[in-house]
Amino acid sequence: MTDSTLIRLDGVRKVFYADEIETHALSGIHLEIRRGEFVSIEGPSGCGKSTLLAILGLLDTPTDGTYELNGKLVTGLTARDRARIRNREIGFIFQAFNLIGDLTVFENVELPLTYRDLGARDRKEKVMAALERVGMSHRLKHYPAQLSGGQQQRVAVARALAGDPQILLADEPTGNLDSKNGEAVMDLLHELHANGATICMVTHDPRYAAAADRSVHLFDGQVVEETAGRRAAQEVG
Amino acid sequence: MGGLVQDLRYAARSIAKAPGFAAVAVLTLAVGVGAATSMFTLLDQVVLRPLPVKEPRRLAQLRWEGSWCCSNTGSAAWTYPLYEDLKAQTGDVFEEVFARYNWPASFGHGGETVRISLEMVTGNYFQALGVGAALGRTIGPDDDVHADGHPVAVLGYDFWQERFGGRRDVLGEKIQVDNREFEIIGVAARGFRGMTFQSAADVFAPSKMKPALSSGWQSSYNLTTRVSRWINVFGRLRPGMTLEKAEAALAPVFARLVEAELQDPGRQDMSEFGREQFRKATLVVMPGFQGPRNVRDKLETPLWLMLGMSGLLLAIACANVANLLIARGAARQREIAVRLALGVGRGRLLRQLLLESLMIAGGAAAAGLLLAQWTTRFLLLMLPNGADGVQIQAEPDLRVLAFTIGVAAVTAVLFGLAPGLQALRVQPAETLKSQGGSIAGGNFSVRKVLVGAQVFLSLVLLAGAGLFAHTLLNLQNLDPGFDVEPNLVFGIEPAQNGYTAERQQALVRELRSRLGALPAVEEVGVALVRVLSGNEWDNNVKVAGYEAKDGESLNIHFNAVSPGYFGALGIPVVEGRDFNNADRGEKMSVAIVNEKFAKYFFQDRSAIGRIFRLGGDDDPPIEIVGVIPDVRYEGVRDDIPRQMFVPYDQASFANLAEVFVRTSGGDPVRVAAGVRQIMRELDPLVPIFDMRPMTVQLAQSLSTERLIAFLAAAFGLTAAGLCAVGLYGVLSYSVTRRTKEIGLRLALGAEPWQVRRLVAGEALRLFAVAAVFALPTAFGAARLVESQLYGIQPYDPTTLLAATVLLGAVAWLAGYGPARRAARTEPMQALRFE
């Protein structure tokens, strides 16, 4: 693992047990993501994409194997430590945006910061900066229901960015958007990536997958192929 | 009609599909309905319900309002001659004027003597009330003409059933009432138990038989005296006559009667001031549809208060069920949306939902009635003498049934309407589509408002319960001024068995002597009036050397006590001497007074050797020979009055003997068998009554306060329990509804304790907001019932704080489970449907 490696999975397996039936969601995944890299994870439904992303986001723990984040082994951490790492080092972008309906745009973006020991002024600065980055600072007091889907997802991106995470994990970020808004969100992610953000995105849309630096293809819980994305190819070319 | 049947079927099926929900809703509501029904059962029978007689609203009770010069048994009492005057002179106002008085009497039949409740009635009593006989005939005018000339009796229906097994051949049988033989001429109609609420009549006898009855007090309260009043007078108003009109019409008649009264020889030594005061008296015509109201009046405020508290409890239960229905409505949104989409009108849907509520309320009414019956039976046991003799039935009758059904119907609308209307706000198109992209938060105001209301009402109830419990505690801790624990007390009334004063005094002396020889007995004393029994005897005194001011009350509380009385009760004689066996004779010559008496009349000078008289200057002088500390008399709640005690053996009028047996420790009841044995040996026909340890006597003197405190505590704690269930339900629902949000928060880095704080904080926030409104309300409500409190202010901070802390703890506990569950949410599970 080089200094530029942010994430390293080694032999990660995930087995679910339900009614005495074993389901192997992931089988021996080896994966490295470098700082500043934009990686997409592709594959058909049920191939383990979301499980992989959940393990990457410390929302779930692997049954086997090791996971190093930013040079630290994070498998075997307590729930409390995992929560802290999620809060400080990982930003999540969900397909369904997952903004809280009762909270304003500002409050939604501020939410992860409230779980840190940050003063109100610091939180406000970070929230405003994040909203500026996604172009939503003019909608501070709006509620999610008052925004379009594209705007909601931009707010969700701002929420993911607000805590200055090491990596953004995006789970089908365009899945609930029409193509125009989908394009806009992808442009936003590329812009963030261009400014140095590390992004790992699950998608089943080949167009968006191809736009990443690297695409990891999953099938039946295994990495079956890794390809350089169009953008990477263009850069190499 | 067909639609309604269909809706009923649908509602029944819908409830049957969720038996758990239905059971919780029915039981929750049953608690409230049961409490309200039980309170109504008591209130109705004590305060609201008229006597079971013909046109009870036309009955009026006559009351002398103002100064009365001499002895009496209460301001609703009249002398017998005054009753006869009123009867003769008020014919244009009343169809009938009749009188009655009830008194404990001795009843002998079949070789057994028991104490019964006797109602002495005038000859037109049954006729005026329109009450007939279940067997034989009732007392008529011809049975009440000559003094001591009509030894006939009518049995009360229940007494006939209990004592005579309902035998129809009792007519003509002889019974002994107060040592006089009476012939049974009939049995009163079923359901009629006389006119006194607190003491159902066992036997009715003509009023003219007074000389043969209650012989102990016959000498002063008789058929001819105009100075001692004892009988209650009622009238049946002529049609169209109102109480106000009657009072106005009777005013001139009454003024003439008052003037005539002043000419009576017994009032010749009245002062001019006293005469002026006497002339100011007025005749008050009161509603008489419930008979004498003294006990009813005493219980009216507490019972209304309890009904109000039970109403609050019912409101809490309604809020709980409404919350359950809203939660269920939320779960049924898709079903409702489908029905709306299929074209069911919103009105029809609301009817269906309300029918479900009515069915739940119906179940609650049935369960509540059962609960109410048990509760009422239990509460009757808490009354001063248990349920004995009190005219209250725990079994529901039509009135109670109507109340319960009415309450259930109103509550059905109350708890069913809001959830029904909310369910109807469902928009079919949106509901049937998949949900949007934002997560529902914790804001669902109707349910929170309902729970907030529950917290609010619970805190008001708990604060009230605290104040009443504190009141009871204060009264229980009050020192009556004498020893309670070691004493056993019982009563005998030998006069009812024909004893003369001398024979009775001899019997009492012998009884004292033989009881004193029992191994565990330390001291025996006898009194005319039992302390802490709610009874008292008072009279005006004239103290030598003391100039009374105009209008100054010289009314002093009396008791006649034997040697050993103060010793038995552990009351020291602080100055002078105790009574001894030499204090005997026909006239009262010596007295012991309490310090309050001594200080009032003699300030710092010694009271010993001072003289006073009962009544005028011609009455014999009584010398004060001793002083005792201030001790309580009627009840612990009453102020200590100025008191004086005369020797029992000088009180020829003392018909009763209340015997205090001081034991050497342990349970005083252990000497009861010995007491009964000795009494049987002395005279097996003289019954012992009301035997109990003094601790029980003290407890019974606080029975109303205990009843209030018990009910208030029960309502308060039940309310807190319902509130906890409500809070738990809302928070559980909130956590379920917010699973995704909580999962998101955890995904974004919230730690479990932060999630726990979030959920528990919601409970505490709800609690805090409700408390802000509840505490001033509790204070305001407590001011309304200030008269029921003792030794505590309505704003007592300790009580309010204790209630707040208790309910706060309940809120926290209610929130703990859902908070813990929320903190255990798996983010992956919560966000699984990504």
Coordinates of C-alpha atoms in Angstrom, one line a residue, chain A residues 50 54 59-60 80 83-84 86-87 92 94-103 111-112 114-115 144 152 159 171, chain B residues 436-443 740-741 743-754 826-828 831-832 834:
Chain A
S50 CA -24.5 -1.9 -1.9
A54 CA -21.8 -0.3 3.2
L59 CA -22.1 0.9 8.0
D60 CA -21.5 -2.9 8.0
R80 CA -18.8 4.0 18.7
A83 CA -19.5 6.1 14.1
R84 CA -16.7 8.6 14.7
R86 CA -18.1 7.8 9.6
N87 CA -18.7 11.2 10.9
F92 CA -22.5 9.6 2.1
F94 CA -27.8 8.3 -1.2
Q95 CA -29.9 7.5 -4.1
A96 CA -33.1 8.8 -2.3
F97 CA -31.2 11.9 -1.0
N98 CA -32.4 11.1 2.6
L99 CA -32.9 14.6 3.6
I100 CA -35.0 14.9 6.8
G101 CA -38.3 16.5 5.9
D102 CA -38.7 18.5 9.1
L103 CA -35.3 20.1 8.8
L111 CA -26.7 17.5 10.8
P112 CA -23.4 15.5 10.7
T114 CA -23.8 18.4 15.3
Y115 CA -22.3 15.1 16.2
P144 CA -36.7 19.5 1.2
Q152 CA -32.4 17.9 -3.0
R159 CA -24.2 17.4 3.6
D171 CA -24.9 5.0 -3.8
Chain B
G436 CA -40.8 10.9 -2.2
G437 CA -37.2 11.4 -1.4
S438 CA -37.2 13.0 1.9
I439 CA -37.5 11.2 5.2
A440 CA -40.4 11.9 7.6
G441 CA -39.1 13.5 10.7
G442 CA -40.4 13.4 14.2
N443 CA -43.0 16.1 13.7
K740 CA -34.9 5.7 8.4
E741 CA -34.1 9.1 9.8
G743 CA -30.5 5.1 10.5
L744 CA -29.4 8.1 8.5
R745 CA -28.2 10.0 11.7
L746 CA -26.3 6.9 12.7
A747 CA -24.8 6.6 9.2
L748 CA -23.8 10.3 9.4
G749 CA -21.9 9.6 12.6
A750 CA -24.4 9.9 15.5
E751 CA -23.3 7.8 18.4
P752 CA -25.9 5.6 20.2
W753 CA -26.1 7.8 23.2
Q754 CA -26.8 10.8 21.0
E826 CA -28.9 -0.8 12.3
P827 CA -28.2 2.0 9.7
M828 CA -27.9 -0.6 7.0
L831 CA -31.5 2.4 4.7
R832 CA -31.9 -1.1 3.2
E834 CA -32.0 2.3 -1.0

